[in-house]
Short mmCIF file of C-alpha atoms in Angstrom, two decimals:
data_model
loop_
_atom_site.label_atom_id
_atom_site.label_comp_id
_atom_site.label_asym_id
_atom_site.label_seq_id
_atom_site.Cartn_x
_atom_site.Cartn_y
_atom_site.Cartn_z
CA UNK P 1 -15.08 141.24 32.49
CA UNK P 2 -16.93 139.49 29.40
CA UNK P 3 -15.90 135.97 31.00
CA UNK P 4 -16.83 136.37 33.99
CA UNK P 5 -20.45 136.63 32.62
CA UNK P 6 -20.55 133.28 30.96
CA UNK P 7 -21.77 130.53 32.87
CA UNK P 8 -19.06 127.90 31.97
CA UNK P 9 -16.39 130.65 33.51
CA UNK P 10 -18.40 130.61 36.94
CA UNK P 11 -18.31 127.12 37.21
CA UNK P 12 -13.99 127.67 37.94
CA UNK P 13 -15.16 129.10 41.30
CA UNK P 14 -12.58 132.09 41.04
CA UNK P 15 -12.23 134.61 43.10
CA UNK P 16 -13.16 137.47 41.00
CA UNK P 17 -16.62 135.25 40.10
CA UNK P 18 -18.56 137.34 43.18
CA UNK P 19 -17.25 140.28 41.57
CA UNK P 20 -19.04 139.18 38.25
CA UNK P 21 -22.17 139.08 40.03
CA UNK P 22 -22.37 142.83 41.64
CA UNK P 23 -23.86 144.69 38.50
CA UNK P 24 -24.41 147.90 40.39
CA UNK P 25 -22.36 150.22 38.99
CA UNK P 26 -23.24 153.76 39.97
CA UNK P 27 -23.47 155.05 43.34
CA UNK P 28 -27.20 156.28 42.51
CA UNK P 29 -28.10 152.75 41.74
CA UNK P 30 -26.46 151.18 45.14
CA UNK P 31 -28.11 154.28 47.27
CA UNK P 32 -31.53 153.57 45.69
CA UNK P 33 -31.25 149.63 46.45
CA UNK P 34 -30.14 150.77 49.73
CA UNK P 35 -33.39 152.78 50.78
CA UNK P 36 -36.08 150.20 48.93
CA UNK P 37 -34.80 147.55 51.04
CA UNK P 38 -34.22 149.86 53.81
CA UNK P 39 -37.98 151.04 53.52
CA UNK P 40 -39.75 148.32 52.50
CA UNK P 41 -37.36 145.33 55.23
CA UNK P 42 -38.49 147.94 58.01
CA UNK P 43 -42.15 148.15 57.39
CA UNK P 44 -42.09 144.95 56.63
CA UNK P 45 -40.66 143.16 60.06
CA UNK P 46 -43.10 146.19 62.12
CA UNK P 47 -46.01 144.98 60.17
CA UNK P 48 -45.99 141.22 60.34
CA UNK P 49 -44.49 141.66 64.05
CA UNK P 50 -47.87 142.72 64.48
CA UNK P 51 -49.61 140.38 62.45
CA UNK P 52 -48.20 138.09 64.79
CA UNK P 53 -48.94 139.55 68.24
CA UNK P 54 -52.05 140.15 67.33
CA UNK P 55 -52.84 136.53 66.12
CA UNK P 56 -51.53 135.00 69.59
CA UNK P 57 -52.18 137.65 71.83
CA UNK P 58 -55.82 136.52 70.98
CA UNK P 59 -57.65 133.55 72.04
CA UNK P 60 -60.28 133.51 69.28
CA UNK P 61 -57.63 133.46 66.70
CA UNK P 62 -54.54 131.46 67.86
CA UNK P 63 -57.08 128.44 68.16
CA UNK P 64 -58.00 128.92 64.32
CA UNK P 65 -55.72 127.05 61.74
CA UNK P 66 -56.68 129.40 59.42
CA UNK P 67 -54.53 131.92 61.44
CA UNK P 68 -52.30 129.29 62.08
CA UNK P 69 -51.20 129.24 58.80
CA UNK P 70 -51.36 133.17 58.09
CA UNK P 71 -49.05 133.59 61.41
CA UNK P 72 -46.55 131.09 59.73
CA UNK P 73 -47.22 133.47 56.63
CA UNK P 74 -45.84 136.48 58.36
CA UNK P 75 -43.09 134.37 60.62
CA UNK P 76 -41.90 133.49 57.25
CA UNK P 77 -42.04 137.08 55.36
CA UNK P 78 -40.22 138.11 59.07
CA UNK P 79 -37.52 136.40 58.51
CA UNK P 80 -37.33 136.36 54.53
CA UNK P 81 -37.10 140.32 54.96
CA UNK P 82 -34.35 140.16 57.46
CA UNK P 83 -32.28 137.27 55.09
CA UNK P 84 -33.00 138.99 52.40
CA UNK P 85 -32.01 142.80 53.35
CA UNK P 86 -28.63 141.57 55.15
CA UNK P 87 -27.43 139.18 52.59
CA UNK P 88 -28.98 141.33 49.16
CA UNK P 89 -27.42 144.68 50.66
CA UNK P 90 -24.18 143.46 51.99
CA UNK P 91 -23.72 141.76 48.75
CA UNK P 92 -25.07 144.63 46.26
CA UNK P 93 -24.26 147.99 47.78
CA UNK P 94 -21.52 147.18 50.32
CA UNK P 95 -20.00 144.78 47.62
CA UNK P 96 -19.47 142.36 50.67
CA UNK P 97 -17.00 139.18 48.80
CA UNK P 98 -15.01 138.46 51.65
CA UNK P 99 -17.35 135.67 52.79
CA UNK P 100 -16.39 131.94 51.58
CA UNK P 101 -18.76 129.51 48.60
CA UNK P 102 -20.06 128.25 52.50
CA UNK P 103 -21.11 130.96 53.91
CA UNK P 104 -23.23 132.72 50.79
CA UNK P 105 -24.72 129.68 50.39
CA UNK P 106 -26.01 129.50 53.21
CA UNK P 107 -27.48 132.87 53.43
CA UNK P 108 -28.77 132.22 49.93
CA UNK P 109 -30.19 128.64 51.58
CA UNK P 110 -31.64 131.26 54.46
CA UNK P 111 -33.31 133.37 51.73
CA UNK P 112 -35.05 130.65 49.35
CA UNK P 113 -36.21 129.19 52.73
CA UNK P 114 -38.03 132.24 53.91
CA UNK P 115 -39.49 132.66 50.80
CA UNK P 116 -40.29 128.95 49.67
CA UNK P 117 -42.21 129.17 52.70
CA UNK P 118 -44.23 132.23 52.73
CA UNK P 119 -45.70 130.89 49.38
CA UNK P 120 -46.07 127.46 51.04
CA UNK P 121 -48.24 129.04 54.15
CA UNK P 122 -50.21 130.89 51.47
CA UNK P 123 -50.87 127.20 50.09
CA UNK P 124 -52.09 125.41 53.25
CA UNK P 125 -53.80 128.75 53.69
CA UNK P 126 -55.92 128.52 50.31
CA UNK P 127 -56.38 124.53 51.06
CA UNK P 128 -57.80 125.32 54.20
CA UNK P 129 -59.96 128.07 52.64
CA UNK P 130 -60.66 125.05 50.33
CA UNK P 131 -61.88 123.03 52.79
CA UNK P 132 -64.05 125.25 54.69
CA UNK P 133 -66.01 126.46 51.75
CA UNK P 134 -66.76 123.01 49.67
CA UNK P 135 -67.14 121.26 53.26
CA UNK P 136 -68.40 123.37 55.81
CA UNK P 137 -69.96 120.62 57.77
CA UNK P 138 -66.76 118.22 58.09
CA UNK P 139 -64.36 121.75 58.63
CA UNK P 140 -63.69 121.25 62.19
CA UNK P 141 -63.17 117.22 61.96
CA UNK P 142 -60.94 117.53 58.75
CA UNK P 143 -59.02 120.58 59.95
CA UNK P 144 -57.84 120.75 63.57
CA UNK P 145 -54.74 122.31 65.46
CA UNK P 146 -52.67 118.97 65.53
CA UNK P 147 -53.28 118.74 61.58
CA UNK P 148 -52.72 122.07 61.08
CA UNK P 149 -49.43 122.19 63.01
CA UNK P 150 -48.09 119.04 61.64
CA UNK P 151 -48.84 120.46 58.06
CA UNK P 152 -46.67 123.56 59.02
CA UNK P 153 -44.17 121.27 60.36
CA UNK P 154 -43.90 119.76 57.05
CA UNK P 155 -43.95 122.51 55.19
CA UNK P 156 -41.22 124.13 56.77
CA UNK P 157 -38.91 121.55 56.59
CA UNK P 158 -39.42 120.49 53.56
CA UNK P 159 -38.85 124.18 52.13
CA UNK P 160 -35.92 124.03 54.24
CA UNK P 161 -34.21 120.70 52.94
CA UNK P 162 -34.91 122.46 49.15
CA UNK P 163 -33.18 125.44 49.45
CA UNK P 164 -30.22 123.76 51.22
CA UNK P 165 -29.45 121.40 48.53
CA UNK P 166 -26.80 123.89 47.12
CA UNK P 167 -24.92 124.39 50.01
CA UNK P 168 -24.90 119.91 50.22
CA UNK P 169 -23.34 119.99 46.90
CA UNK P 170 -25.82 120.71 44.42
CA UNK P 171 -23.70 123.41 43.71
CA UNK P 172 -21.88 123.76 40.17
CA UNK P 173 -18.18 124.12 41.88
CA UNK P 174 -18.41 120.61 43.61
CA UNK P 175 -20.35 119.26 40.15
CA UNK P 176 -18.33 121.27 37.52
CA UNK P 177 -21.38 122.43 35.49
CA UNK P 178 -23.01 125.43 34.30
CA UNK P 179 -23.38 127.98 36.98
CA UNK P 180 -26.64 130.46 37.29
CA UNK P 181 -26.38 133.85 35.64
CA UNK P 182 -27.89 135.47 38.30
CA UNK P 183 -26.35 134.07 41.50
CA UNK P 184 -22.86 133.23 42.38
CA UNK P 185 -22.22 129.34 42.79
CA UNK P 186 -25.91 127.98 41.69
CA UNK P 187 -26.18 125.46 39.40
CA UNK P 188 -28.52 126.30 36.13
CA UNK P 189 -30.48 122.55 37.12
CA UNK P 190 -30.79 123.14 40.59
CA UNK P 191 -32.27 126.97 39.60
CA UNK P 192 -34.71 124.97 36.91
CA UNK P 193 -35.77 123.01 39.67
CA UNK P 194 -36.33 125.64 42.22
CA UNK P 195 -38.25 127.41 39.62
CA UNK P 196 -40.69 124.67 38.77
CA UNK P 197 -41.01 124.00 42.67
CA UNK P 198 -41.98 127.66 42.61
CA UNK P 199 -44.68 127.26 39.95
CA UNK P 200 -45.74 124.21 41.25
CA UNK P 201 -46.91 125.79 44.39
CA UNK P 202 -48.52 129.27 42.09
CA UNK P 203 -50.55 126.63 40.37
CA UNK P 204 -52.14 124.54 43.12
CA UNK P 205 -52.87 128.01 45.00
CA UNK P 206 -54.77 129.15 41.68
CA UNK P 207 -56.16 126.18 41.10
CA UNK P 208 -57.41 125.98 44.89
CA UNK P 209 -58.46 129.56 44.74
CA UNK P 210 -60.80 128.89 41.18
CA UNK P 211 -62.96 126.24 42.86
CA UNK P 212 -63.42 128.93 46.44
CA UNK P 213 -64.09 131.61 43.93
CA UNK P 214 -66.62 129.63 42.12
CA UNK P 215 -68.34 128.19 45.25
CA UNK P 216 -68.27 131.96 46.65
CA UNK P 217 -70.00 133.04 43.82
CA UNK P 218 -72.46 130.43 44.47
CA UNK P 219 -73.10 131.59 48.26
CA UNK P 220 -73.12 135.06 47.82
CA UNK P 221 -76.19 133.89 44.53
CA UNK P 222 -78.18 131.84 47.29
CA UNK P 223 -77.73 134.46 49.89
CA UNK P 224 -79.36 137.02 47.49
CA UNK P 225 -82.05 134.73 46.79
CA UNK P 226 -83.05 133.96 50.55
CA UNK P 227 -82.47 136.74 52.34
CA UNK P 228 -84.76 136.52 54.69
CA UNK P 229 -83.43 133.46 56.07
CA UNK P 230 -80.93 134.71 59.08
CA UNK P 231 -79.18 132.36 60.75
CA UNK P 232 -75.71 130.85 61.31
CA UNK P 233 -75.19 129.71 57.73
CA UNK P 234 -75.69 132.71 56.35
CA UNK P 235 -73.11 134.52 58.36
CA UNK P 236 -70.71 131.34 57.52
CA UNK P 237 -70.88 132.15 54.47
CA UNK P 238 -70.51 135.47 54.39
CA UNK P 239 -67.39 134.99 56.10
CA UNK P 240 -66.34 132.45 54.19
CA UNK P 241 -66.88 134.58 50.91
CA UNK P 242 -65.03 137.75 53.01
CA UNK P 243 -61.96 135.65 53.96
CA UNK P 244 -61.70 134.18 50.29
CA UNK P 245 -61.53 137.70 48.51
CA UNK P 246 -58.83 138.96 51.24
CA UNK P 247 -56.62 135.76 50.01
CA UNK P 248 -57.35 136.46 46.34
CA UNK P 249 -56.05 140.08 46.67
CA UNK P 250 -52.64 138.34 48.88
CA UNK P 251 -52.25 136.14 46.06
CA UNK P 252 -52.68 138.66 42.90
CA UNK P 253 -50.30 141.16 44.97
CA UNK P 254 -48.30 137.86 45.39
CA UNK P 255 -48.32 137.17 41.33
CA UNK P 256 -47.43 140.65 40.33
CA UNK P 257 -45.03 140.98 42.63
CA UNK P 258 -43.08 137.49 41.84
CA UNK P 259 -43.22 137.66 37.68
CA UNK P 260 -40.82 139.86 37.01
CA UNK P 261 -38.48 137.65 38.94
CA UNK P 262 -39.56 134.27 37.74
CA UNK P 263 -39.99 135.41 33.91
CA UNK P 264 -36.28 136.57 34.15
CA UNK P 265 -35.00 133.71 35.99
CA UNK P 266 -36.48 131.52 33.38
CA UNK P 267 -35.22 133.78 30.34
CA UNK P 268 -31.53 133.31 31.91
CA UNK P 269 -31.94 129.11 31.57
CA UNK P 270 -32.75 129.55 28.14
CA UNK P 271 -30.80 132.80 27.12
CA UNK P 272 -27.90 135.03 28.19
CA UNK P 273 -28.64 138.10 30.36
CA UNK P 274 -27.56 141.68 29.41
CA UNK P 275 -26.32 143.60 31.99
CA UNK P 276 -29.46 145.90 31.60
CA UNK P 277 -31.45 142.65 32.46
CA UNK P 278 -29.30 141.50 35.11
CA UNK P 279 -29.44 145.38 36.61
CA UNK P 280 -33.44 144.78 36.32
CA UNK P 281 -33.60 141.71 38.02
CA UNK P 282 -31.40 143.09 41.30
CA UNK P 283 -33.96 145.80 41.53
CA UNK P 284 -37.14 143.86 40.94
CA UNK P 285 -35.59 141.36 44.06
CA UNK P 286 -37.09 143.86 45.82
CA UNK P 287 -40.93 143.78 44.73
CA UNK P 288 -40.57 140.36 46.78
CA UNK P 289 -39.89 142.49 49.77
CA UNK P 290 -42.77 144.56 48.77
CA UNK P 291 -45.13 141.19 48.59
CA UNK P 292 -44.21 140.80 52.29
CA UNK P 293 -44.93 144.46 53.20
CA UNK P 294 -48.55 144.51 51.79
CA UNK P 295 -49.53 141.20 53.31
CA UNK P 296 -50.26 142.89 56.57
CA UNK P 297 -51.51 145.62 55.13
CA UNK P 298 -54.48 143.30 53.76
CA UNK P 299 -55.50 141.29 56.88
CA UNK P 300 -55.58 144.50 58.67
CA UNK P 301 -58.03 146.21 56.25
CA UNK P 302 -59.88 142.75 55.51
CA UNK P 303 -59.92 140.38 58.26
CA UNK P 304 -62.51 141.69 61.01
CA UNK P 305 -60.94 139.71 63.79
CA UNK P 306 -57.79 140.84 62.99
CA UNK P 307 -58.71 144.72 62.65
CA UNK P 308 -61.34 144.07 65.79
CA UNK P 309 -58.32 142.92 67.47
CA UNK P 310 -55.87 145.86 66.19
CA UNK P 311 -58.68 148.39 67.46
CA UNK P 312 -58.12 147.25 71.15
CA UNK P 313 -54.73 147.58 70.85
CA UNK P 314 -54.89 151.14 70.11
CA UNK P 315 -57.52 152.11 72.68
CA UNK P 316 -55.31 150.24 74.86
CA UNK P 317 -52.58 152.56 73.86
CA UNK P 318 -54.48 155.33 73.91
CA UNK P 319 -55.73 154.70 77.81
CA UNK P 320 -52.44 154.19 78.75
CA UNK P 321 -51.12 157.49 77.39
CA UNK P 322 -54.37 159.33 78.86
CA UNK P 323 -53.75 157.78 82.06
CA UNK P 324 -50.38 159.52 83.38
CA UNK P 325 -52.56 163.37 82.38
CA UNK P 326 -55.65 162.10 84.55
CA UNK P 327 -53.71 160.78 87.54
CA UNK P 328 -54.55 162.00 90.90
CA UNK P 329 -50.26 163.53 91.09
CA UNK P 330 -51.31 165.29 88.01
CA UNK P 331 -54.32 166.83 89.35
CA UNK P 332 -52.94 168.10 92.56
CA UNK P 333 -49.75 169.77 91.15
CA UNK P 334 -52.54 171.17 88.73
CA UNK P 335 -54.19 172.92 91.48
CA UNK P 336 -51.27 173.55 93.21
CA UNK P 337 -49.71 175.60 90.00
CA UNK P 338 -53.00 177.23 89.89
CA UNK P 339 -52.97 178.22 93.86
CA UNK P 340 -49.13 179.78 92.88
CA UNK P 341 -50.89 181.62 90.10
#
């Protein structure tokens, strides 16, 4: 079992080398991946399902590239939670090896898509917070709906094209290198340079988010010192400043949920994983799930279009239950049960 661990083994492409990856070995530990994916895959598709009714069901927003790009945000946490959940649980609790190199790649491919481009949305989605907070005047002539859409076009594919690179033989059985320690058929380059793609995109979010941050800070300074000037700008502002805390707290739930991950993904390049670590890292997979749960969970409770819009939706719900009790059938077999009484 010790060989199958090192790298230079994996490379052979044996058939016991999916076995050498499934480090779950108590039934306790399978059951409790089981329910966190379970849990948090559920909520997760019900929540941004929502998200993304609610985003087209609604003219005000679905004309917006600001929503445009938090509606590809929850598309992409959709389907990263259904990739993820199939492929991690077949693979980890149901010990699923039956599947060819082919085939886990590509679900691996699916996965690293999903999630390549939920972090990619949440970049166009800071630029565009970017944009409407240093430029407020040029906004709607720098950023329209054919921009925005091609931007999401490229984002997508390009996240796409990365994460299938494995499965088009960047892949250490067709090269005969070093395989990942963490996943079955990867090669340790191709993980490096997933990982700085990864990084890449953290750092031009932060970097984004600094200068909104700094030039909220400056509104929200002028808006204490004239306010007794109302008016549109004012209320631009304050939504501007409203809309740029909501993505700060998406992108610090979005930090602490992705370090443990990337810290130990990086530690294997450099070092050999225990099986304590490796054990770690299958669980802590599932804090990305948990990322995608509490997206939702933020626009709901921050954006007032969003939570305007979820409000309707309810009392919409709500008159439509009421309705079949206050019906005129209901009323007359009322009095007619009362007539019998």
């Amino acid at each position: 079992m010790d060989t199958c661990r090192t790298p230079a083994n994996a490379s052979k492409c044996s058939g016991s080398t999916m076995e050498c990856f499934m480090v779950l070995s108590t039934q306790a530990q399978k059951i409790s991946i089981g329910i966190l994916c379970g849990l948090f895959g559920t909520m997760c598709v019900f929540e941004n399902s929502l998200v993304l009714y609610l985003i087209f069901s609604t003219p005000g927003t679905r004309k917006k590239p600001s929503y445009l790009f938090i509606g590809s945000l929850a598309l992409a946490d959709i389907l990263a939670s259904i990739t993820f959940v199939c492929s991690f649980v077949n693979f980890h609790v149901f010990n699923g090896a039956a599947f060819s190199k082919e085939v886990f790649l590509l679900q691996l491919g699916g996965v690293n898509t999903s999630f390549s481009a939920s972090l990619s949305s949440l970049l166009l989605t800071a630029l565009d917070r970017y944009i409407s907070i240093t430029r407020p005047s040029q906004y709607k002539l720098l950023m329209t709906r054919k921009r925005a859409w091609t931007a999401l076009g490229v984002l997508w594919v390009t996240c796409a094209t990365i994460a299938c690179l494995p499965l088009l033989g960047w892949n250490c059985c067709v090269l005969d290198s070093t395989c990942s320690e963490l996943f079955p058929f990867v090669d340790d380059n191709y993980q490096s340079g997933w990982i700085c793609f990864v990084l890449v995109l953290l750092g031009c979010i932060v970097y984004a988010y600094s200068h909104v941050l700094w030039r909220a800070h400056q509104h929200v300074a002028y808006m204490e010192r004239h306010q007794a000037q109302a008016g549109k700008q004012n209320t631009r502002m304050r939504m501007d400043v409203m809309l740029a805390k909501t993505l700060v707290m998406v992108l610090a739930v979005l930090v602490l949920c992705w370090s443990p991950v990337l810290v130990l993904m990086i530690y294997s390049i450099f070092g050999r994983l225990s099986d304590l670590l490796r054990k770690v890292f299958a669980f802590c997979s599932t804090l990305c799930l948990l990322n995608s749960m509490v997206n939702p969970i933020i626009y709901a409770l921050r954006s007032k279009e969003l939570s305007s819009s979820l409000r309707r939706l309810c009392s919409h719900f709500r008159r439509q239950l009421k309705a079949p009790e206050e019906s005129p059938e209901a009323e007359s077999s009322h009095k007619s049960s009362v007539i019998e009484t």
